[in-house]
Coordinates of C-alpha atoms and ligand atoms in Angstrom, one line a residue:
Chain Q
X1 CA 2.5 227.4 66.6
X2 CA 6.4 227.5 65.9
X3 CA 8.8 224.7 66.2
X4 CA 11.6 225.8 69.2
X5 CA 14.9 224.2 69.7
X6 CA 16.1 224.5 73.4
X7 CA 20.0 223.4 73.5
X8 CA 21.3 222.8 77.0
X9 CA 25.0 223.5 77.8
X10 CA 26.1 220.2 77.3
X11 CA 24.7 220.3 73.8
X12 CA 21.9 218.2 74.1
X13 CA 18.5 219.5 72.9
X14 CA 14.8 219.3 72.5
X15 CA 12.5 220.7 69.8
X16 CA 9.0 221.3 70.8
X17 CA 6.0 222.7 69.0
X18 CA 5.1 225.7 71.2
X19 CA 1.5 227.7 70.6
X20 CA 1.8 231.4 69.4
X21 CA 0.9 233.7 72.3
X22 CA 2.8 231.5 74.9
X23 CA 6.2 232.9 75.8
X24 CA 9.7 230.9 75.0
X25 CA 9.8 230.4 78.6
X26 CA 6.3 228.8 78.9
X27 CA 7.0 226.6 76.0
X28 CA 10.1 225.3 78.0
X29 CA 8.5 225.2 81.6
X30 CA 5.4 223.4 80.3
X31 CA 7.5 220.6 78.8
X32 CA 10.1 220.2 81.6
X33 CA 13.0 221.6 79.6
X34 CA 15.9 221.6 82.3
X35 CA 17.9 224.9 82.9
X36 CA 14.7 227.2 82.6
X37 CA 13.4 227.4 86.1
X38 CA 11.1 230.5 85.7
X39 CA 10.7 231.3 89.4
X40 CA 8.6 234.3 89.0
X41 CA 6.5 232.8 86.3
X42 CA 7.1 235.6 83.7
X43 CA 6.9 238.4 85.7
X44 CA 10.4 239.6 84.6
X45 CA 11.4 239.8 88.4
X46 CA 13.9 236.7 88.5
X47 CA 16.1 236.3 85.5
X48 CA 15.9 232.5 85.8
X49 CA 14.7 232.3 82.3
X50 CA 17.7 233.6 80.9
X51 CA 18.7 231.8 77.5
X52 CA 21.0 233.0 74.5
X53 CA 19.2 233.2 71.3
X54 CA 21.0 232.0 68.4
X55 CA 22.6 234.9 66.3
X56 CA 20.5 234.2 63.2
X57 CA 17.3 235.0 65.3
X58 CA 18.5 238.0 67.0
X59 CA 16.7 240.6 64.9
X60 CA 13.2 238.5 64.4
X61 CA 13.2 238.3 68.1
X62 CA 13.2 241.9 68.6
X63 CA 15.1 244.2 71.4
X64 CA 14.6 243.7 75.3
X65 CA 12.9 246.1 77.0
X66 CA 14.6 248.7 79.5
X67 CA 13.3 246.6 82.7
X68 CA 14.6 243.1 80.9
X69 CA 18.1 245.0 80.1
X70 CA 18.7 245.9 83.5
X71 CA 17.6 242.4 85.1
X72 CA 20.1 240.8 82.4
X73 CA 22.9 243.2 83.3
X74 CA 23.1 241.1 86.5
X75 CA 22.5 237.8 85.2
X76 CA 25.2 235.1 85.3
X77 CA 27.1 234.5 82.2
X78 CA 25.5 237.6 80.2
X79 CA 26.2 237.8 76.5
X80 CA 25.1 240.3 73.8
X81 CA 22.7 237.8 72.6
X82 CA 21.1 237.1 76.0
X83 CA 17.4 237.4 76.7
X84 CA 14.9 236.7 79.2
X85 CA 12.9 234.0 77.9
X86 CA 9.7 234.9 79.6
X87 CA 9.7 238.2 77.7
X88 CA 10.0 236.4 73.9
X89 CA 6.4 235.8 72.8
X90 CA 5.9 233.1 70.6
X91 CA 4.6 234.1 66.9
X92 CA 4.5 232.1 63.8
X93 CA 7.6 234.0 62.6
X94 CA 9.7 232.4 65.4
X95 CA 9.2 228.9 63.7
X96 CA 12.5 227.4 64.1
X97 CA 14.0 229.7 66.6
X98 CA 17.2 228.2 68.6
X99 CA 18.0 229.1 72.1
X100 CA 20.6 227.8 74.6
X101 CA 20.4 227.7 78.3
X102 CA 23.4 229.1 80.4
X103 CA 25.4 226.5 82.2
X104 CA 24.7 228.4 85.6
X105 CA 21.0 227.3 85.3
X106 CA 21.6 223.7 85.4
Chain J
X1 CA -1.0 197.6 96.4
X2 CA 1.7 199.3 94.3
X3 CA 5.5 199.3 94.8
X4 CA 6.4 202.1 97.2
X5 CA 8.1 205.0 95.9
X6 CA 8.0 208.9 96.1
X7 CA 4.7 210.1 97.7
X8 CA 4.3 213.9 97.5
X9 CA 1.2 215.1 99.4
X10 CA -0.1 218.4 98.3
X11 CA -0.3 219.3 94.8
X12 CA 0.6 222.9 94.8
X13 CA 3.6 224.6 93.4
X14 CA 6.2 222.8 95.7
X15 CA 4.7 219.4 95.2
X16 CA 4.5 219.9 91.5
X17 CA 7.8 221.3 91.4
X18 CA 9.3 218.6 93.4
X19 CA 7.7 215.9 90.8
X20 CA 9.1 217.4 88.1
X21 CA 12.4 218.2 89.4
X22 CA 12.8 214.5 90.4
X23 CA 11.8 213.1 86.9
X24 CA 14.4 215.9 85.6
X25 CA 17.2 214.6 87.9
X26 CA 16.6 210.9 86.6
X27 CA 14.4 209.5 89.2
X28 CA 12.7 206.5 87.7
X29 CA 10.9 205.1 90.4
X30 CA 7.3 205.1 91.3
X31 CA 5.9 208.5 91.9
X32 CA 2.7 210.0 93.1
X33 CA 1.1 213.3 93.9
X34 CA -1.9 213.8 95.9
X35 CA -3.9 216.9 96.3
X36 CA -6.9 217.9 97.9
X37 CA -7.9 220.6 95.3
X38 CA -9.4 219.4 92.2
X39 CA -6.7 221.5 89.9
X40 CA -3.3 220.1 88.8
X41 CA -0.5 222.3 90.4
X42 CA -0.9 225.5 89.4
X43 CA 0.7 229.2 90.4
X44 CA -1.0 231.5 92.9
X45 CA 0.8 234.5 92.6
X46 CA -1.6 235.5 89.6
X47 CA -4.7 235.0 91.6
X48 CA -4.4 238.5 93.1
X49 CA -2.8 240.1 90.1
X50 CA -2.6 239.5 86.1
X51 CA -5.4 236.6 86.6
X52 CA -7.6 238.8 88.8
X53 CA -7.5 241.6 86.5
X54 CA -8.2 239.3 83.6
X55 CA -4.8 239.6 82.0
X56 CA -3.9 236.0 82.2
X57 CA -6.3 232.9 81.6
X58 CA -6.8 229.6 83.4
X59 CA -4.5 227.8 81.1
X60 CA -1.7 230.4 81.9
X61 CA -2.2 229.7 85.6
X62 CA -1.4 225.8 85.6
X63 CA 2.3 225.1 86.4
X64 CA 2.4 222.1 83.8
X65 CA -0.3 221.2 81.3
X66 CA -2.2 218.1 82.4
X67 CA -0.7 215.7 79.9
X68 CA 2.7 216.3 81.5
X69 CA 1.9 214.0 84.5
X70 CA 1.0 211.0 82.5
X71 CA 3.7 211.6 80.0
X72 CA 6.2 211.6 82.8
X73 CA 4.7 208.9 84.9
X74 CA 3.6 210.7 87.8
X75 CA 0.2 209.4 89.2
X76 CA -1.6 212.6 89.8
X77 CA -4.5 212.0 92.3
X78 CA -6.8 215.2 92.5
X79 CA -9.6 215.6 95.0
X80 CA -8.6 213.6 97.6
X81 CA -6.9 214.4 100.9
X82 CA -4.3 212.6 103.2
X83 CA -5.7 212.2 106.3
X84 CA -3.0 210.6 108.2
X85 CA 0.7 209.5 108.4
X86 CA 1.5 205.9 109.7
X87 CA 5.0 206.1 110.1
X88 CA 5.3 202.6 111.4
X89 CA 3.7 200.9 108.3
X90 CA 5.2 203.8 106.1
X91 CA 1.7 204.6 104.5
X92 CA -0.4 207.4 103.9
X93 CA -4.1 207.0 104.8
X94 CA -6.3 209.1 102.2
X95 CA -9.7 210.6 103.1
X96 CA -11.5 207.4 101.2
X97 CA -9.5 205.3 103.8
X98 CA -7.0 203.6 101.2
X99 CA -3.5 203.4 102.7
X100 CA -0.8 204.5 100.2
X101 CA 2.6 202.8 100.8
X102 CA 5.7 205.3 100.6
X103 CA 9.4 204.8 100.5
X104 CA 9.9 208.4 101.0
X105 CA 7.1 210.8 101.7
X106 CA 7.3 214.5 100.8
X107 CA 4.7 216.9 102.4
X108 CA 4.0 219.7 100.3
X109 CA 0.7 220.8 101.9
X110 CA 1.2 224.5 101.9
X111 CA -0.5 227.0 104.1
X112 CA -4.3 228.2 104.4
X113 CA -5.9 231.7 104.9
X114 CA -5.8 232.5 108.4
X115 CA -9.0 232.9 110.3
X116 CA -9.7 235.3 112.9
X117 CA -12.4 234.8 115.3
X118 CA -14.9 237.6 114.1
X119 CA -18.7 237.5 114.2
X120 CA -19.9 237.7 110.8
X121 CA -16.9 235.8 109.0
X122 CA -19.4 233.0 107.7
X123 CA -21.9 235.5 106.3
X124 CA -22.0 235.4 102.2
X125 CA -20.0 237.6 100.4
X126 CA -16.9 237.3 103.0
X127 CA -14.2 235.8 101.2
X128 CA -10.4 234.7 101.5
X129 CA -7.7 234.4 98.9
X130 CA -5.7 231.3 98.6
X131 CA -7.1 229.1 96.0
X132 CA -8.1 229.3 92.4
X133 CA -11.8 228.8 93.7
X134 CA -11.5 231.8 96.1
X135 CA -10.2 233.9 93.3
X136 CA -13.0 232.8 91.0
X137 CA -15.6 234.2 93.8
X138 CA -13.7 237.2 94.2
X139 CA -13.2 238.0 90.5
X140 CA -17.2 237.8 90.2
X141 CA -17.8 239.9 92.8
X142 CA -15.7 242.9 91.2
X143 CA -16.5 245.3 88.7
X144 CA -17.9 248.7 87.9
X145 CA -20.0 250.1 90.9
X146 CA -19.0 247.3 93.3
X147 CA -17.0 248.2 96.6
X148 CA -14.5 245.6 98.0
X149 CA -13.5 245.9 101.8
X150 CA -10.3 244.7 102.2
X151 CA -9.5 243.4 106.0
X152 CA -5.8 243.6 106.5
X153 CA -3.0 245.5 104.6
X154 CA -0.6 242.7 103.7
X155 CA 0.5 241.9 100.0
X156 CA -2.5 239.8 99.0
X157 CA -4.8 242.7 100.2
X158 CA -2.9 245.3 98.5
X159 CA -2.9 243.4 95.1
X160 CA -6.5 242.8 95.4
X161 CA -7.3 246.3 96.0
X162 CA -5.2 247.4 93.0
X163 CA -6.8 244.7 90.8
X164 CA -10.4 245.9 92.0
X165 CA -9.6 249.5 90.8
X166 CA -8.4 248.0 87.7
X167 CA -11.7 246.1 87.2
X168 CA -13.7 249.4 88.0
X169 CA -14.4 248.7 91.4
X170 CA -14.1 250.7 94.5
X171 CA -11.6 249.6 97.3
X172 CA -11.1 250.5 100.9
X173 CA -8.3 248.6 103.0
X174 CA -8.9 248.3 107.0
X175 CA -5.8 247.9 108.7
X176 CA -5.2 247.1 112.6
X177 CA -1.5 248.7 112.4
X178 CA -0.9 252.4 112.1
X179 CA 0.5 251.4 108.3
X180 CA 0.0 248.7 105.8
X181 CA 2.7 246.2 105.3
X182 CA 3.6 246.8 108.8
X183 CA 5.1 243.0 109.3
X184 CA 6.6 242.5 105.8
X185 CA 7.9 246.1 104.7
X186 CA 9.8 248.9 106.1
X187 CA 8.1 252.1 107.0
X188 CA 9.4 254.1 103.7
X189 CA 8.1 251.4 101.5
X190 CA 4.6 251.3 103.4
X191 CA 4.1 255.2 103.2
X192 CA 5.1 254.8 99.5
X193 CA 2.5 252.1 98.8
X194 CA -0.4 253.7 100.8
X195 CA 0.4 257.0 99.0
X196 CA 0.5 255.1 95.5
X197 CA -3.0 253.5 96.3
X198 CA -4.6 256.5 97.2
X199 CA -3.4 258.2 94.0
X200 CA -5.4 255.4 92.4
X201 CA -8.5 255.7 94.6
X202 CA -8.1 253.2 97.5
X203 CA -9.2 254.4 100.7
X204 CA -7.5 253.4 104.0
X205 CA -8.8 253.1 107.6
X206 CA -5.5 252.5 109.5
X207 CA -5.0 252.0 113.2
X208 CA -8.6 250.5 113.1
X209 CA -10.1 247.7 115.1
X210 CA -12.5 245.5 113.6
X211 CA -15.4 244.2 115.6
X212 CA -17.4 242.2 113.1
X213 CA -18.9 241.8 109.7
X214 CA -22.6 242.6 109.8
X215 CA -25.4 242.0 107.1
X216 CA -28.8 240.5 107.0
X217 CA -30.3 237.7 104.8
X218 CA -26.9 235.8 105.3
X219 CA -25.3 238.4 103.4
X220 CA -22.5 240.7 104.7
X221 CA -23.1 244.4 104.3
X222 CA -20.6 246.2 106.2
X223 CA -17.5 245.7 108.4
X224 CA -18.1 247.3 112.1
X225 CA -15.1 248.8 113.3
X226 CA -14.3 248.8 116.8
X227 CA -15.7 252.5 117.3
X228 CA -19.0 251.2 116.1
X229 CA -18.5 253.1 112.7
X230 CA -19.9 250.9 109.5
X231 CA -17.7 250.6 106.4
X232 CA -20.3 249.2 103.6
X233 CA -19.2 247.0 100.9
X234 CA -20.3 244.3 98.5
X235 CA -17.4 242.0 98.9
X236 CA -15.1 241.5 101.9
X237 CA -11.6 239.9 101.6
X238 CA -10.0 239.0 104.6
X239 CA -6.3 238.9 104.0
X240 CA -4.6 238.6 107.5
X241 CA -2.0 235.9 106.9
X242 CA -1.4 232.5 106.3
X243 CA -1.0 229.6 108.8
X244 CA 0.9 226.3 107.8
X245 CA -0.9 223.2 107.1
X246 CA 1.3 221.0 109.5
X247 CA -1.6 219.1 111.1
X248 CA -0.3 215.8 109.4
X249 CA 2.9 216.3 110.4
X250 CA 1.9 217.1 114.1
X251 CA -0.2 213.9 114.5
X252 CA 2.6 211.8 113.3
X253 CA 5.1 213.3 115.9
X254 CA 7.4 214.9 113.5
X255 CA 9.1 218.0 115.1
X256 CA 7.1 221.0 114.3
X257 CA 7.2 224.8 115.5
X258 CA 4.9 226.7 113.5
X259 CA 5.7 224.9 110.4
X260 CA 7.3 221.4 109.8
X261 CA 10.9 222.0 110.9
X262 CA 13.5 220.8 108.2
X263 CA 17.0 221.0 107.7
X264 CA 18.8 222.1 104.2
X265 CA 18.0 219.0 102.5
X266 CA 14.5 219.7 103.5
X267 CA 14.2 216.6 105.6
X268 CA 11.9 216.4 108.9
X269 CA 13.0 214.6 112.1
X270 CA 11.8 211.4 110.4
X271 CA 14.8 210.8 107.5
X272 CA 11.9 209.2 105.3
X273 CA 9.9 212.1 105.4
X274 CA 10.7 215.5 103.8
X275 CA 8.6 218.8 103.9
X276 CA 8.7 221.5 101.2
X277 CA 7.3 224.9 100.7
X278 CA 5.0 227.2 102.8
X279 CA 4.5 224.5 105.6
X280 CA 7.9 224.6 106.6
X281 CA 10.1 226.2 108.9
X282 CA 13.6 226.2 107.6
X283 CA 17.2 227.3 108.6
X284 CA 18.5 230.3 107.0
X285 CA 22.0 229.7 106.5
X286 CA 22.8 233.6 105.5
X287 CA 21.3 234.7 108.9
X288 CA 23.1 232.6 111.7
X289 CA 21.2 229.8 113.5
X290 CA 17.7 231.5 112.7
X291 CA 15.0 229.3 111.6
X292 CA 12.1 230.8 109.4
X293 CA 8.9 230.2 107.8
X294 CA 9.1 231.6 104.1
X295 CA 5.8 232.0 102.1
X296 CA 7.1 232.5 98.6
X297 CA 7.4 230.7 95.2
X298 CA 11.3 231.0 95.3
X299 CA 11.4 229.1 98.5
X300 CA 9.0 226.6 97.4
X301 CA 11.2 225.8 94.2
X302 CA 14.4 225.8 96.3
X303 CA 13.1 223.3 98.8
X304 CA 11.7 221.2 96.0
X305 CA 15.4 221.3 94.4
X306 CA 16.8 220.4 97.8
X307 CA 14.5 217.4 98.1
X308 CA 14.8 216.2 94.8
X309 CA 18.7 216.5 94.7
X310 CA 19.1 214.6 98.4
X311 CA 16.4 211.7 96.8
X312 CA 18.6 211.6 93.5
X313 CA 22.0 211.8 95.1
X314 CA 22.7 215.0 93.2
X315 CA 25.0 217.4 95.0
X316 CA 23.0 220.0 97.2
X317 CA 21.9 223.0 95.1
X318 CA 23.7 226.4 96.1
X319 CA 22.0 228.3 98.8
X320 CA 19.8 231.1 97.5
X321 CA 19.1 234.5 98.7
X322 CA 15.5 234.3 99.8
X323 CA 13.4 236.8 97.5
X324 CA 9.8 237.9 96.8
X325 CA 8.1 240.0 94.1
X326 CA 4.9 241.9 94.2
X327 CA 3.1 243.8 91.2
X328 CA 0.8 246.7 91.9
X329 CA -0.4 249.0 89.0
X330 CA 2.9 250.0 87.2
X331 CA 4.9 249.2 90.1
X332 CA 7.3 246.1 90.2
X333 CA 8.5 245.6 93.9
X334 CA 11.2 243.1 94.3
X335 CA 12.6 242.1 97.9
X336 CA 15.7 240.2 98.5
X337 CA 17.1 239.0 102.2
X338 CA 15.3 239.6 105.4
X339 CA 16.3 242.7 107.7
X340 CA 16.8 240.3 110.7
X341 CA 20.0 242.2 111.8
X342 CA 19.4 245.5 110.4
X343 CA 20.5 248.6 112.0
X344 CA 20.5 251.2 109.2
X345 CA 18.6 251.8 106.0
X346 CA 20.0 253.5 103.1
X347 CA 17.4 255.0 100.4
X348 CA 18.7 255.1 96.6
X349 CA 17.1 256.8 93.9
X350 CA 13.6 259.0 94.0
X351 CA 10.8 257.8 96.0
X352 CA 8.6 260.4 94.4
X353 CA 9.4 259.2 91.0
X354 CA 8.4 255.6 92.2
X355 CA 11.8 254.3 91.1
X356 CA 14.0 253.7 94.5
X357 CA 15.6 251.2 96.6
X358 CA 15.9 250.6 100.6
X359 CA 18.9 248.9 101.7
X360 CA 19.0 247.7 105.1
X361 CA 22.5 247.0 106.5
X362 CA 23.8 245.4 109.9
X363 CA 26.3 246.7 112.3
X364 CA 29.2 245.8 110.1
X365 CA 27.5 247.4 107.1
X366 CA 26.6 244.1 105.4
X367 CA 23.6 243.9 103.4
X368 CA 21.0 242.2 105.1
X369 CA 17.9 243.0 102.8
X370 CA 16.7 245.4 100.0
X371 CA 13.4 246.4 98.9
X372 CA 13.3 247.9 95.4
X373 CA 10.5 249.5 93.6
X374 CA 10.8 249.6 89.6
X375 CA 14.5 249.4 90.2
X376 CA 15.7 245.9 88.9
X377 CA 19.6 246.8 89.1
X378 CA 19.3 247.6 92.8
X379 CA 17.7 244.2 93.4
X380 CA 19.7 242.3 91.5
X381 CA 23.2 243.8 92.6
X382 CA 21.5 243.6 96.2
X383 CA 20.8 240.1 96.0
X384 CA 24.2 239.3 95.1
X385 CA 25.9 241.3 97.9
X386 CA 23.4 239.8 100.4
X387 CA 24.8 236.1 99.0
X388 CA 28.4 237.6 99.5
X389 CA 27.8 238.9 102.9
X390 CA 30.4 241.8 102.0
X391 CA 30.5 245.1 103.5
X392 CA 29.2 248.1 101.5
X393 CA 29.8 251.7 102.5
X394 CA 26.4 253.3 102.8
X395 CA 27.6 256.6 100.7
X396 CA 28.2 254.3 97.9
X397 CA 24.8 252.7 98.1
X398 CA 23.3 256.3 98.2
X399 CA 25.1 257.8 95.3
X400 CA 23.1 257.3 92.1
X401 CA 26.4 258.7 90.3
X402 CA 27.9 255.2 90.9
X403 CA 26.3 252.3 89.2
X404 CA 25.1 249.3 91.2
X405 CA 27.5 247.4 89.0
X406 CA 30.1 249.5 90.3
X407 CA 28.7 249.0 93.9
X408 CA 28.7 245.2 93.5
X409 CA 32.0 244.9 91.9
Ligands
FAD1 C1 -3.0 235.4 96.1 C2 -1.5 235.0 96.4 C3 -0.6 235.5 95.9 C4 0.8 235.2 96.0 N1 1.5 236.1 95.3 C5 2.9 235.9 95.5 C6 4.3 236.5 94.7 O1 3.8 237.5 94.3 N2 5.4 236.0 95.1 C7 5.6 234.6 95.6 O2 6.9 234.6 95.7 N3 4.7 234.1 96.3 C8 3.4 234.6 96.2 N4 2.4 233.9 97.0 C9 3.0 232.9 97.7 C10 2.9 231.4 96.9 O3 1.8 231.1 96.1 C11 3.0 230.2 97.9 O4 4.4 230.4 98.7 C12 3.1 228.9 97.2 O5 2.1 228.7 96.6 C13 3.9 227.8 98.1 O6 3.6 226.5 97.5 P1 3.2 225.3 98.5 O7 3.3 224.4 97.3 O8 4.0 225.3 99.5 O9 1.7 225.7 98.9 P2 0.3 225.6 98.2 O10 0.6 226.4 96.6 O11 -0.4 226.2 99.3 O12 0.0 224.1 97.8 C14 -0.3 223.2 99.0 C15 -1.1 222.2 98.4 O13 -1.4 221.2 99.2 C16 -2.8 220.9 99.4 N5 -3.1 220.1 100.5 C17 -3.0 220.6 102.0 N6 -3.2 219.6 102.7 C18 -3.4 218.6 102.0 C19 -3.9 216.9 102.6 N7 -3.7 216.9 103.9 N8 -3.7 216.3 101.4 C20 -3.7 216.5 100.3 N9 -3.5 217.9 99.7 C21 -3.4 218.8 100.8 C22 -3.6 222.3 99.3 O14 -5.0 222.1 98.9 C23 -2.6 222.9 98.3 O15 -3.1 222.5 97.1 C24 1.0 234.1 96.6 C25 0.1 233.4 97.4 C26 -1.3 233.8 97.4 C27 -2.2 233.3 97.8
FES2 S1 10.4 234.0 84.4 FE1 11.1 235.7 86.0 S2 12.2 236.9 84.9 FE2 11.5 235.2 83.3

């Protein structure tokens, strides 16, 4: 289990307990967190699960794969802390993680 | 009788998403979701891919956890079929005879596997792949030493063949056309996929008529080809496309034409009734006055948003470029757009290295569609360019020294 906080572009936020093994995207979708549509269900094919990872968590979350990088390259509003949330697996080490969803996904 | 609110018929990807979007967008009225299958809304794409290979479990298939529906005040009624719509009384009549009143009805009945009139289709071991129950049957029929015969070389058939190989089973694909994916992909892509599957041990019988399926003791044993040859197997998957579940709408007198005809708000010819997902025929604003039937998750979600927006007074969502994906072996295929008016194709990248894209341009060099294999930049940039309807020089597209970022700039 890890507590994950999802912040919407307007500042509203929800903190949820997400089971280890699920992805950050699944934690959002299963709880109807707006702004993460995840059209492809986690196949790294759509970039509709784009989030900004809180700077303090960048190291713990790890690096994106080449496939993810090239999807992110073309995502709207991409920043250095952009990630596809379907490619971040939740572990106990991510307890407290904070991510923000981009405005374009609302 | 409960106060009439929004009633959604069909608890699949589109129906389940529409219910979630309605609540997300602030709809507070009564909301019920009626589905024939015993399961809450789940994702079908993994049924031929990760789930079939055993890489995803049943829980991962579910669109939302079961608790989601009660927490969001969505009445989920499963294992019930809507039999008829009474438009004058504004009710839906269920299989048990109950009449459920609606203020707004959303039809999200999806599509079903096409059945072709073939002798032997009812024999044991002859399967289709549309539902989780179908997928369970198929999975239990696959494994080392087994042989799967697939009739129809479309995406689902090819994905099933790839998954069968991953499970150690043999696979043979029988296709009526001279190439697989004939209706849905360009020739270069078909050839590439055939070669790739062959390398992974899949056999193809192309240009082949099927006379029927033969067997004994009620079980199928072989596919009988038009020339009389028999293709023996343990399991048989018929994957020859899908037909829209439009009967409820047809009987109710709604305008249908191989799909329930809707507008860009997902409204049918009756303003109190919407239709979304695989069961619809919809406008394609990027492609002139065409109406088209799309069978994809992105389309189901787009139409679910259109309907939920219209019902909650939100501005209509921005139009999307239709797209689709497929996973086979280590290949990620991503397709955007439709090559309706394409007159020219441009290949970028290296087909032999399984990393390339096929671009389809119209007479004015506007991008109509892109088919990208392990090439996300080409897919993502292509999707943008299709939406912008801008002309692109074919030489630029072909030139790998120019990045897709520059091409799309
Ligand atoms: C094996 C497989 C692989 C796929 N792979 C991909 C992919 O990789 N990418 C992609 O984009 N798409 C893929 N698709 C297509 C995608 O799953 C569909 O486009 C999507 O499910 C459409 O959603 P829908 O809600 O319109 O229809 P469905 O998901 O089919 O849901 C319709 C539901 O309505 C129910 N229903 C029908 N009539 C009634 C009635 N009268 N009363 C009550 N309930 C009723 C049905 O039982 C069903 O549960 C795949 C499909 C399959 C089968
Ligand atoms: S869900 Fe599609 S890329 Fe993450």
